[in-house]
CSV table of N, CA and C in Angstrom, one decimal:
chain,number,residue,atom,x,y,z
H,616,UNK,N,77.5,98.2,-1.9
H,616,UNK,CA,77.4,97.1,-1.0
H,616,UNK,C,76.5,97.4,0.1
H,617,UNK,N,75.5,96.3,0.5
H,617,UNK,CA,74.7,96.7,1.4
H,617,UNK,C,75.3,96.2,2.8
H,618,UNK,N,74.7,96.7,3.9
H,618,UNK,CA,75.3,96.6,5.2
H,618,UNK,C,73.9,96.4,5.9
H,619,UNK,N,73.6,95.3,6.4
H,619,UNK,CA,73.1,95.2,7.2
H,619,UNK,C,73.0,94.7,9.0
H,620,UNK,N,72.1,95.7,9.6
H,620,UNK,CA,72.1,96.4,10.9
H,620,UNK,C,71.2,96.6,11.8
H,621,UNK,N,71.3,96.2,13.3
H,621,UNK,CA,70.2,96.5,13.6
H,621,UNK,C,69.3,97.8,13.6
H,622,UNK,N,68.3,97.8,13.9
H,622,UNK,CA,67.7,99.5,13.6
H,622,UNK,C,67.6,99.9,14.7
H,623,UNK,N,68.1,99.1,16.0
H,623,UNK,CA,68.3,99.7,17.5
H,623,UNK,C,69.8,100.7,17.1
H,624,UNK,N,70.5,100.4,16.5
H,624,UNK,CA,71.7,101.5,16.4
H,624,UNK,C,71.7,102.4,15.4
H,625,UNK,N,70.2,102.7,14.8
H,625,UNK,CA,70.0,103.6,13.5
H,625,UNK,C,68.6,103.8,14.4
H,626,UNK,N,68.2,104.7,15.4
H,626,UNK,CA,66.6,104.9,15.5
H,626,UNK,C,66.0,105.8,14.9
H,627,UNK,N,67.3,107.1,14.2
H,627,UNK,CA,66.6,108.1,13.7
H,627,UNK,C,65.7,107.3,11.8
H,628,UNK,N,66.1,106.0,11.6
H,628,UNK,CA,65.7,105.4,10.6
H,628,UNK,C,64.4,104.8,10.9
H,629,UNK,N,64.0,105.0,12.4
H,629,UNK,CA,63.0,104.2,12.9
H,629,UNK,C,61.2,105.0,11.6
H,630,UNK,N,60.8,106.1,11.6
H,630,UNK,CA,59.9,106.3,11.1
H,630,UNK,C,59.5,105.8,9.6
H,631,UNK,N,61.1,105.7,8.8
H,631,UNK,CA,60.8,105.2,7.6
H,631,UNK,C,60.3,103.9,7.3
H,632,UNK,N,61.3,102.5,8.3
H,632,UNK,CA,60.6,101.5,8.6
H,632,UNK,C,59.5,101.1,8.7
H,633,UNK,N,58.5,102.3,9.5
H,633,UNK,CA,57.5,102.3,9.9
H,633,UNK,C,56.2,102.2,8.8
H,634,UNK,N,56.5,103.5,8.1
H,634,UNK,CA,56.1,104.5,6.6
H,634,UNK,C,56.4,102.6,5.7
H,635,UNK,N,57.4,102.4,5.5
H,635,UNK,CA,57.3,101.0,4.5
H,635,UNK,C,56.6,99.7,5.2
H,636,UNK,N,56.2,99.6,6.6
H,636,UNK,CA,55.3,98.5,6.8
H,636,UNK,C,54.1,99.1,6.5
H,637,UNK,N,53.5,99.5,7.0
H,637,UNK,CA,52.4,100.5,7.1
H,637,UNK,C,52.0,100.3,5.6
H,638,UNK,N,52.6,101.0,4.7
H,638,UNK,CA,52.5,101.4,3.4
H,638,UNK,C,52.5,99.8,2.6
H,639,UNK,N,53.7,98.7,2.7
H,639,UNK,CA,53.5,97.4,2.0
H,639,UNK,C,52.3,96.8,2.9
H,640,UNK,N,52.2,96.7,4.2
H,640,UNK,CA,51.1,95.9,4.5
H,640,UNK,C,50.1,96.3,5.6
H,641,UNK,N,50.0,97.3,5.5
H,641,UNK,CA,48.9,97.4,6.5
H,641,UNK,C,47.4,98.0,5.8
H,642,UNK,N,46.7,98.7,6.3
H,642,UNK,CA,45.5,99.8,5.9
H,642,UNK,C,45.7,100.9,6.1
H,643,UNK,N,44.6,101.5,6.2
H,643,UNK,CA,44.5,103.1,5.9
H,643,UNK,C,44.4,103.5,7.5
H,644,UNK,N,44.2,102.6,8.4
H,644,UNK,CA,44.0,102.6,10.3
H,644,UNK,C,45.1,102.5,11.1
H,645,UNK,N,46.1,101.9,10.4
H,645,UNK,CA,46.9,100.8,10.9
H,645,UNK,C,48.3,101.2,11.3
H,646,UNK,N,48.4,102.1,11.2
H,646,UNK,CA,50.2,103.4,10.9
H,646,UNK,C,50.3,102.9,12.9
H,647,UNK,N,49.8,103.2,13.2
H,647,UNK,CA,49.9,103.2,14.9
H,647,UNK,C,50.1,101.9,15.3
H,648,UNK,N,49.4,100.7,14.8
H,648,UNK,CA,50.1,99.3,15.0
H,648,UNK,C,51.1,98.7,14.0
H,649,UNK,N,51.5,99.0,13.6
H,649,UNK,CA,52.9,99.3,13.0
H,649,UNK,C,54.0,100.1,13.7
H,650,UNK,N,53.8,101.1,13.7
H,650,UNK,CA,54.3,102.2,15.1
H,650,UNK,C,54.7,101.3,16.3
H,651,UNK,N,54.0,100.8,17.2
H,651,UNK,CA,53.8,100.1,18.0
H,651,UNK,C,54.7,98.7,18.2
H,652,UNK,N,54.7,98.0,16.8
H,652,UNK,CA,55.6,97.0,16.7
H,652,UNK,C,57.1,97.0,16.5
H,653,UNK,N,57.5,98.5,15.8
H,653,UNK,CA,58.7,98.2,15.3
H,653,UNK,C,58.9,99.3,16.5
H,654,UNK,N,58.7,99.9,17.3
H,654,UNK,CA,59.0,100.2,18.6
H,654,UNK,C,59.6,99.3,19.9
H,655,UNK,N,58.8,98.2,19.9
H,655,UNK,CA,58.8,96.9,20.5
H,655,UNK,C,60.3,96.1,19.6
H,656,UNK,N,60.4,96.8,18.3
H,656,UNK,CA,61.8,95.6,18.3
H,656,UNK,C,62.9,96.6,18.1
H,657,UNK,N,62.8,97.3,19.0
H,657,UNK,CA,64.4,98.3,19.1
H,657,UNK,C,65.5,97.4,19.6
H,658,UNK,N,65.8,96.1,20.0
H,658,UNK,CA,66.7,95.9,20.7
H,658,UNK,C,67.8,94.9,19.9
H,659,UNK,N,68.9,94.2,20.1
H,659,UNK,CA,69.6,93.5,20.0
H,659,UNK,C,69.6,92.0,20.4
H,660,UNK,N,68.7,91.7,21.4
H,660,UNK,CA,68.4,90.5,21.1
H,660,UNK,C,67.2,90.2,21.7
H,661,UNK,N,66.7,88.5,21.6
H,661,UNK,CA,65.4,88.5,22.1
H,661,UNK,C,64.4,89.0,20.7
H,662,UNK,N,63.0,88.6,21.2
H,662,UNK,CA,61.8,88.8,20.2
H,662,UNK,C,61.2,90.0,20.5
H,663,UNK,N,60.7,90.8,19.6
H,663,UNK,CA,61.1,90.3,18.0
H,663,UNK,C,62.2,91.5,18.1
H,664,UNK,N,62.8,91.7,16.9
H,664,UNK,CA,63.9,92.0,16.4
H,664,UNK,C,64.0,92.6,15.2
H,665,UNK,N,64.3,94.1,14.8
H,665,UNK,CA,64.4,94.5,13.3
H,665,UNK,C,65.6,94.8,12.7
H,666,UNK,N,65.6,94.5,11.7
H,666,UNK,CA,67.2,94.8,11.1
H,666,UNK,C,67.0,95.8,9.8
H,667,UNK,N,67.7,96.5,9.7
H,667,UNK,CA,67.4,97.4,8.0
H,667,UNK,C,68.9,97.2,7.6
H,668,UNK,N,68.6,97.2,6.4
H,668,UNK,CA,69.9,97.5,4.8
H,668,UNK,C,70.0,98.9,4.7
H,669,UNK,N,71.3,99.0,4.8
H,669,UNK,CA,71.9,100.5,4.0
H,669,UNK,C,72.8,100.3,3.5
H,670,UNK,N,72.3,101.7,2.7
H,670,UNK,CA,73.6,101.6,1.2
H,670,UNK,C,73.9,103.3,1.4
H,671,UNK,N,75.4,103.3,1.5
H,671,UNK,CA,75.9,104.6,1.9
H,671,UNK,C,75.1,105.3,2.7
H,672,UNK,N,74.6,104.5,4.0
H,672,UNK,CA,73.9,105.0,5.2
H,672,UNK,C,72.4,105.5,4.9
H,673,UNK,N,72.0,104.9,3.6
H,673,UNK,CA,70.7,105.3,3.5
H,673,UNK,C,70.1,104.2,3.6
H,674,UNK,N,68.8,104.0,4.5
H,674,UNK,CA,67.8,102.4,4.3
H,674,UNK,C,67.6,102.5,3.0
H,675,UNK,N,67.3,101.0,2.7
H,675,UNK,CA,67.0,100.6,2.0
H,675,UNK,C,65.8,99.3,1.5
H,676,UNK,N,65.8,99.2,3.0
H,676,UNK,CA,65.3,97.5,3.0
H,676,UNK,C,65.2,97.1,5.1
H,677,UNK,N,64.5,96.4,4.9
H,677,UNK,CA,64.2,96.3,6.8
H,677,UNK,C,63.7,94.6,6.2
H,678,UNK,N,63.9,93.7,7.5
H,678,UNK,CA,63.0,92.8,7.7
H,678,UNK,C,63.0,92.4,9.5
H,679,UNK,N,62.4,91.8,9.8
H,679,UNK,CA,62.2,91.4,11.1
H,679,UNK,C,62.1,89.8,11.6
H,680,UNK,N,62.5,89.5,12.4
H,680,UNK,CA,62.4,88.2,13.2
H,680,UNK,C,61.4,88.4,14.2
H,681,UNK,N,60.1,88.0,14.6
H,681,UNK,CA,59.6,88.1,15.6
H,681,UNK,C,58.6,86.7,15.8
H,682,UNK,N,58.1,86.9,17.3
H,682,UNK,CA,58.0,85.7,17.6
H,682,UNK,C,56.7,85.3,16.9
H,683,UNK,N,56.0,86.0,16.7
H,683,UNK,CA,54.6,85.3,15.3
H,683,UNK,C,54.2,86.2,14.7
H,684,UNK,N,53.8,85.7,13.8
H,684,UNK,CA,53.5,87.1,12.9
H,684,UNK,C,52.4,87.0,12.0
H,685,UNK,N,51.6,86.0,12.3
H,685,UNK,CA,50.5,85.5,12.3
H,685,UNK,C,49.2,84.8,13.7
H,686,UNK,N,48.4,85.5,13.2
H,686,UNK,CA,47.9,85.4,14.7
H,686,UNK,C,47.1,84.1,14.7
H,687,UNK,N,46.9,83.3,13.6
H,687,UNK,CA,45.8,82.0,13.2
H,687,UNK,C,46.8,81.1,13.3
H,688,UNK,N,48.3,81.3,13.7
H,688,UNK,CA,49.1,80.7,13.8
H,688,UNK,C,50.5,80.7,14.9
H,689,UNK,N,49.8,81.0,15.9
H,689,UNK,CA,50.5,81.5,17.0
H,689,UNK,C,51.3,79.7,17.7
H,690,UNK,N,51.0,78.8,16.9
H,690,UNK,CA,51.8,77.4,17.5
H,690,UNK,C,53.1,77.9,16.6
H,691,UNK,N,53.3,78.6,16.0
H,691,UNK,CA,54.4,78.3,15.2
H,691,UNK,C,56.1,79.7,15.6
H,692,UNK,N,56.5,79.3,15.7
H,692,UNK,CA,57.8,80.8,16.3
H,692,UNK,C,58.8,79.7,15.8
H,693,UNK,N,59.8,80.9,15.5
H,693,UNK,CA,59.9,82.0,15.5
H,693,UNK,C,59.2,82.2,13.6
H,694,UNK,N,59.7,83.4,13.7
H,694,UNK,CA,58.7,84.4,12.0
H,694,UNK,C,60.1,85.2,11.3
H,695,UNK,N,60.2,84.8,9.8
H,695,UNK,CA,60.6,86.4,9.6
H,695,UNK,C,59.9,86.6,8.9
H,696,UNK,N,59.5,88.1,9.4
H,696,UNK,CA,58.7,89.1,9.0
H,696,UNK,C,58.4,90.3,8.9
H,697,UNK,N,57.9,90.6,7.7
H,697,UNK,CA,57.7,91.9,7.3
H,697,UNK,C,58.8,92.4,6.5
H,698,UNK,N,59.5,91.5,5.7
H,698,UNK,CA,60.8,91.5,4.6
H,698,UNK,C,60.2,92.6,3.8
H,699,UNK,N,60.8,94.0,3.3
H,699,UNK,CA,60.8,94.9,2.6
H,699,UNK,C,61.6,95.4,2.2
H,700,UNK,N,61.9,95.7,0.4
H,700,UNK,CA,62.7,96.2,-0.2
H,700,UNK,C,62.7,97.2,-1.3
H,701,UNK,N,63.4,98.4,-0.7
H,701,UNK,CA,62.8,100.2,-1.2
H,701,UNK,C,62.5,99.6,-2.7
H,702,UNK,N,61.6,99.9,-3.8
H,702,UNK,CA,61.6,100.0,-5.0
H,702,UNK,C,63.0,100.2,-6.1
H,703,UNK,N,63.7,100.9,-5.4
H,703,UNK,CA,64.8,101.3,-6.2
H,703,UNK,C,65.9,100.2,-6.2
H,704,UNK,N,65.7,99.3,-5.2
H,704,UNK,CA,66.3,98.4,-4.9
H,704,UNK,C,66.3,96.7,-5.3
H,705,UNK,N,65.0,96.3,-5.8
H,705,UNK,CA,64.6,95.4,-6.1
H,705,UNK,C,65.0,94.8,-7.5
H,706,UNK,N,65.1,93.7,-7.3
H,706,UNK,CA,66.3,93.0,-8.5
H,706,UNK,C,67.8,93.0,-8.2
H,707,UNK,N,68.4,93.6,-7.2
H,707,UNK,CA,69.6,93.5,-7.3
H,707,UNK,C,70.2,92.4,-6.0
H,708,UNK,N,68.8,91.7,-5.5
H,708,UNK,CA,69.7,90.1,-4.7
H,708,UNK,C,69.1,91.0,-3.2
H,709,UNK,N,68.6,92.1,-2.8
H,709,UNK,CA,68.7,92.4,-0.9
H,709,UNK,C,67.6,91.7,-0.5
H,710,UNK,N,67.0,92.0,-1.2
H,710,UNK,CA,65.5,90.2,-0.3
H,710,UNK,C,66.1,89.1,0.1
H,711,UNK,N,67.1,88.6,-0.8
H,711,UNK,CA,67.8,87.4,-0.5
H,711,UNK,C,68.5,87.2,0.8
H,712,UNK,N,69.4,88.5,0.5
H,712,UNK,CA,70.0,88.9,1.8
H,712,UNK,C,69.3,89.0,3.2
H,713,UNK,N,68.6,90.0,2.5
H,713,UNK,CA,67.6,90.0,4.3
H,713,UNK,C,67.1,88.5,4.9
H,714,UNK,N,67.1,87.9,3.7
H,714,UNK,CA,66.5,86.5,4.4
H,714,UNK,C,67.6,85.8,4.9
H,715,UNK,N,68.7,86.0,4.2
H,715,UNK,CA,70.0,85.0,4.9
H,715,UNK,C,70.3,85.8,5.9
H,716,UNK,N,70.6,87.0,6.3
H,716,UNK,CA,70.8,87.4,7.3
H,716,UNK,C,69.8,87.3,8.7
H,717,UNK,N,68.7,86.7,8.7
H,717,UNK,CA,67.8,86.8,9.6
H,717,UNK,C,68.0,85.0,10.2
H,718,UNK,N,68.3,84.1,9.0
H,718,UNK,CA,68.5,82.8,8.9
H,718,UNK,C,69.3,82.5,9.7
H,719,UNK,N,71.3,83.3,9.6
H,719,UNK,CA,72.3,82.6,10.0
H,719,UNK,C,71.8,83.8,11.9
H,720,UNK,N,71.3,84.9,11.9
H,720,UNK,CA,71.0,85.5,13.2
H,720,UNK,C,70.3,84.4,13.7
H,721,UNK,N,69.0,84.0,13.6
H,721,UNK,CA,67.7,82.8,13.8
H,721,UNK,C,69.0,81.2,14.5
H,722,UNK,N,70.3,80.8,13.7
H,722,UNK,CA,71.0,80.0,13.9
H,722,UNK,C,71.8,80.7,15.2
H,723,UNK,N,72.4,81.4,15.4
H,723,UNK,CA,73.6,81.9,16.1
H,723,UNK,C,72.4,82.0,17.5
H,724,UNK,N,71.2,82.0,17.3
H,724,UNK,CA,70.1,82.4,18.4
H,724,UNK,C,69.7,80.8,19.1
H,725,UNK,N,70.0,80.0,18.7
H,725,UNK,CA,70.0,78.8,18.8
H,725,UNK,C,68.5,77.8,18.2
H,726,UNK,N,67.8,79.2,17.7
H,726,UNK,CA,66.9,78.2,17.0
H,726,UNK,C,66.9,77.3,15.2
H,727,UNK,N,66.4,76.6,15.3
H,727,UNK,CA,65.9,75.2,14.4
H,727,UNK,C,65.5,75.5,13.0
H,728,UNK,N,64.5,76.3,13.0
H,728,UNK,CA,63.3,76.6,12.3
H,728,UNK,C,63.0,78.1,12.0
H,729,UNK,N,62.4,78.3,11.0
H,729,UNK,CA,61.5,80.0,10.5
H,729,UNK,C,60.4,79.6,9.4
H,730,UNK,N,59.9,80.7,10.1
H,730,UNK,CA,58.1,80.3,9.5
H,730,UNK,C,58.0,81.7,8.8
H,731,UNK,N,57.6,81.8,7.4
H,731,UNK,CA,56.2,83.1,7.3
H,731,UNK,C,55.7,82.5,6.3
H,732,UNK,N,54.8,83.7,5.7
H,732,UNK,CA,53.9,83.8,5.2
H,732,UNK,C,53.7,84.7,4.4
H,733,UNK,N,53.1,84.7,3.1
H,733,UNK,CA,52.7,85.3,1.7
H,733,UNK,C,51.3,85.0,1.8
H,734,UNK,N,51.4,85.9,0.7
H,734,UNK,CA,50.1,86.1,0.1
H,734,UNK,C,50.1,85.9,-1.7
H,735,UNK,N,51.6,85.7,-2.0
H,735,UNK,CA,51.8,85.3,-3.9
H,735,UNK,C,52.8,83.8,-3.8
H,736,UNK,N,53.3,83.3,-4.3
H,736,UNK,CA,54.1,82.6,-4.9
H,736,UNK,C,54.9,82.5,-5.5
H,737,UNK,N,56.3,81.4,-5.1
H,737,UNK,CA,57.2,81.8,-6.5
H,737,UNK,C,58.4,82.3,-5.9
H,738,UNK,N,58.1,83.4,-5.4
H,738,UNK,CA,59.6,83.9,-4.3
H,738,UNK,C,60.0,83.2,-3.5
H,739,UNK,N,59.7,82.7,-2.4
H,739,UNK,CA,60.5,82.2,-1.3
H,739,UNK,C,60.8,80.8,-1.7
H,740,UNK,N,59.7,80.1,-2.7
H,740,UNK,CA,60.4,78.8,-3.4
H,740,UNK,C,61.8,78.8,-3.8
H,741,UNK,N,61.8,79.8,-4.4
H,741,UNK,CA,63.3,79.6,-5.3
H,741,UNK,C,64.5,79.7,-4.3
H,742,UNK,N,63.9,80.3,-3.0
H,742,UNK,CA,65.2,81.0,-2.0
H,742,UNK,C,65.1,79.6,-1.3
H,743,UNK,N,64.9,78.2,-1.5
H,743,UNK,CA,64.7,77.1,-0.5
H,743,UNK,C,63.8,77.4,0.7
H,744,UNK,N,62.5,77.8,0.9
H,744,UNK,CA,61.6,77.4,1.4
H,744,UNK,C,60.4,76.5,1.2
H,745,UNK,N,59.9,76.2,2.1
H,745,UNK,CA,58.8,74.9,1.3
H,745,UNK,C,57.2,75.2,2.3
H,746,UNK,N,56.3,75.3,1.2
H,746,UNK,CA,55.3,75.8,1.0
H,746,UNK,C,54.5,74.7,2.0
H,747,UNK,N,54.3,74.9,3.1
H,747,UNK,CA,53.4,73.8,4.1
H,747,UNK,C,51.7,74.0,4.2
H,748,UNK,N,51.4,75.1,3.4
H,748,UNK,CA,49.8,74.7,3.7
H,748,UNK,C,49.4,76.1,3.4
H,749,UNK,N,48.0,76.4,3.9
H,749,UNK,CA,47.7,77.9,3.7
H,749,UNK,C,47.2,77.8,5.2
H,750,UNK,N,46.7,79.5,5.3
H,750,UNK,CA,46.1,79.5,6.7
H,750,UNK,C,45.4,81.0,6.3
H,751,UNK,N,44.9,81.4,7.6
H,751,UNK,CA,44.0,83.0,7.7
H,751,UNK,C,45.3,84.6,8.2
H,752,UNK,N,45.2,85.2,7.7
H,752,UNK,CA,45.5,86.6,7.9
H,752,UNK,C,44.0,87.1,8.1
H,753,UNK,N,43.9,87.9,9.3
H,753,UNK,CA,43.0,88.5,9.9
H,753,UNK,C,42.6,89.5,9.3
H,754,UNK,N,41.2,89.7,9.2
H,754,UNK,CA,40.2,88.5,9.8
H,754,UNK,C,39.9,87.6,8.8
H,755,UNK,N,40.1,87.4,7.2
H,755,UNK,CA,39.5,86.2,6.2
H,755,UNK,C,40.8,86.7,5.4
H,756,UNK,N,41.6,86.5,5.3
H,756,UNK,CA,42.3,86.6,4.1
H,756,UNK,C,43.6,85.8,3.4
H,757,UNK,N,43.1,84.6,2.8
H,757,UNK,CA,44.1,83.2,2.3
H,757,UNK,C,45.7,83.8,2.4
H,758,UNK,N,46.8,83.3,2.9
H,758,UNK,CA,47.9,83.7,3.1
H,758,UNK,C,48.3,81.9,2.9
H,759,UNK,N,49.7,82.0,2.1
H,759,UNK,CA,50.0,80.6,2.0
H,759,UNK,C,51.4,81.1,3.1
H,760,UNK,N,51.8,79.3,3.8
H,760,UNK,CA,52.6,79.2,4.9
H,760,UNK,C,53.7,78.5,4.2
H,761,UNK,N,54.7,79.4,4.5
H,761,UNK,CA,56.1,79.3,4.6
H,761,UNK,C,57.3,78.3,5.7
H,762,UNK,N,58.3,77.5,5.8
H,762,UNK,CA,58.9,77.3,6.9
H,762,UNK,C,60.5,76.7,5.7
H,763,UNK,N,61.6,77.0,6.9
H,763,UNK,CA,62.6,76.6,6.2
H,763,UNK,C,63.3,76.3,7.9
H,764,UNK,N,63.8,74.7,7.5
H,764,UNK,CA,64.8,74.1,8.8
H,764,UNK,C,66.1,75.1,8.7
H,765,UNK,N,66.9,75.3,9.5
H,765,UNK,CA,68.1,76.0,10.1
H,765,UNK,C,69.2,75.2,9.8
H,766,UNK,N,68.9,73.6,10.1
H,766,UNK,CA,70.3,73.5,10.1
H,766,UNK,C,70.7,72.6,9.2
């Protein structure tokens, strides 16, 4: 059973977090702005916000709520972002999770709406999101836009 938590009350989990953004989306430069962000969401409430899955106190899985997470699209907040799930993990439903758990947090927070963004298809459709357009990931790079109503 997974448990999901903030990563302000697990910090010594904070580097691996880091190691799996860095590693799913960043570059070979980029460990330090990554660093930088999931530092910025140590807290419990307010933007942005990280949460990780554990399974018998081991991560497993992180995603984040923050206030953009696209910079070609900074009209749009709140974001979840940066959904990641360890390899060993995948197929057994915690993507899903992470996304309902950021959903009914995103509701209890009093907001409406969540936005992200891909770069494939197929996933977030099936989880009830609906596909509103494409846009830029910095600096050229096609990212299709995501958004799902709250209530």
């Amino acid at each position: 059973m997974f448990r999901i938590v903030h990563l302000a009350d697990y910090p010594q989990h904070q580097q691996q977090v880091i190691d799996w953004q860095w590693q799913a989306f960043g570059s070979e430069n980029s460990r330090e702005f990554f660093a930088s962000v999931v530092a910025s969401s140590l807290r419990h409430e307010g933007l942005p916000i990280t949460f990780i899955a554990l399974l018998d106190d081991k991560p497993v899985g992180t995603v984040g709520l923050w206030r953009c997470d696209l910079i070609s699209r900074q009209d749009l907040t709140p974001w979840l972002a940066a959904l990641y799930v360890e390899e060993s993990q995948r197929g057994s439903g915690l993507g899903l999770q992470l996304q309902q758990y950021v959903q009914e947090y995103s509701r209890r927070a009093g907001f409406k709406e969540l936005y992200l963004y891909a770069d494939f298809s197929g996933y977030y459709e099936r989880h009830g999101w609906q596909h509103i357009g494409e846009a830029l990931e910095y600096p050229d790079r096609p990212v299709r836009l995501y958004h799902r109503r709250l209530d």
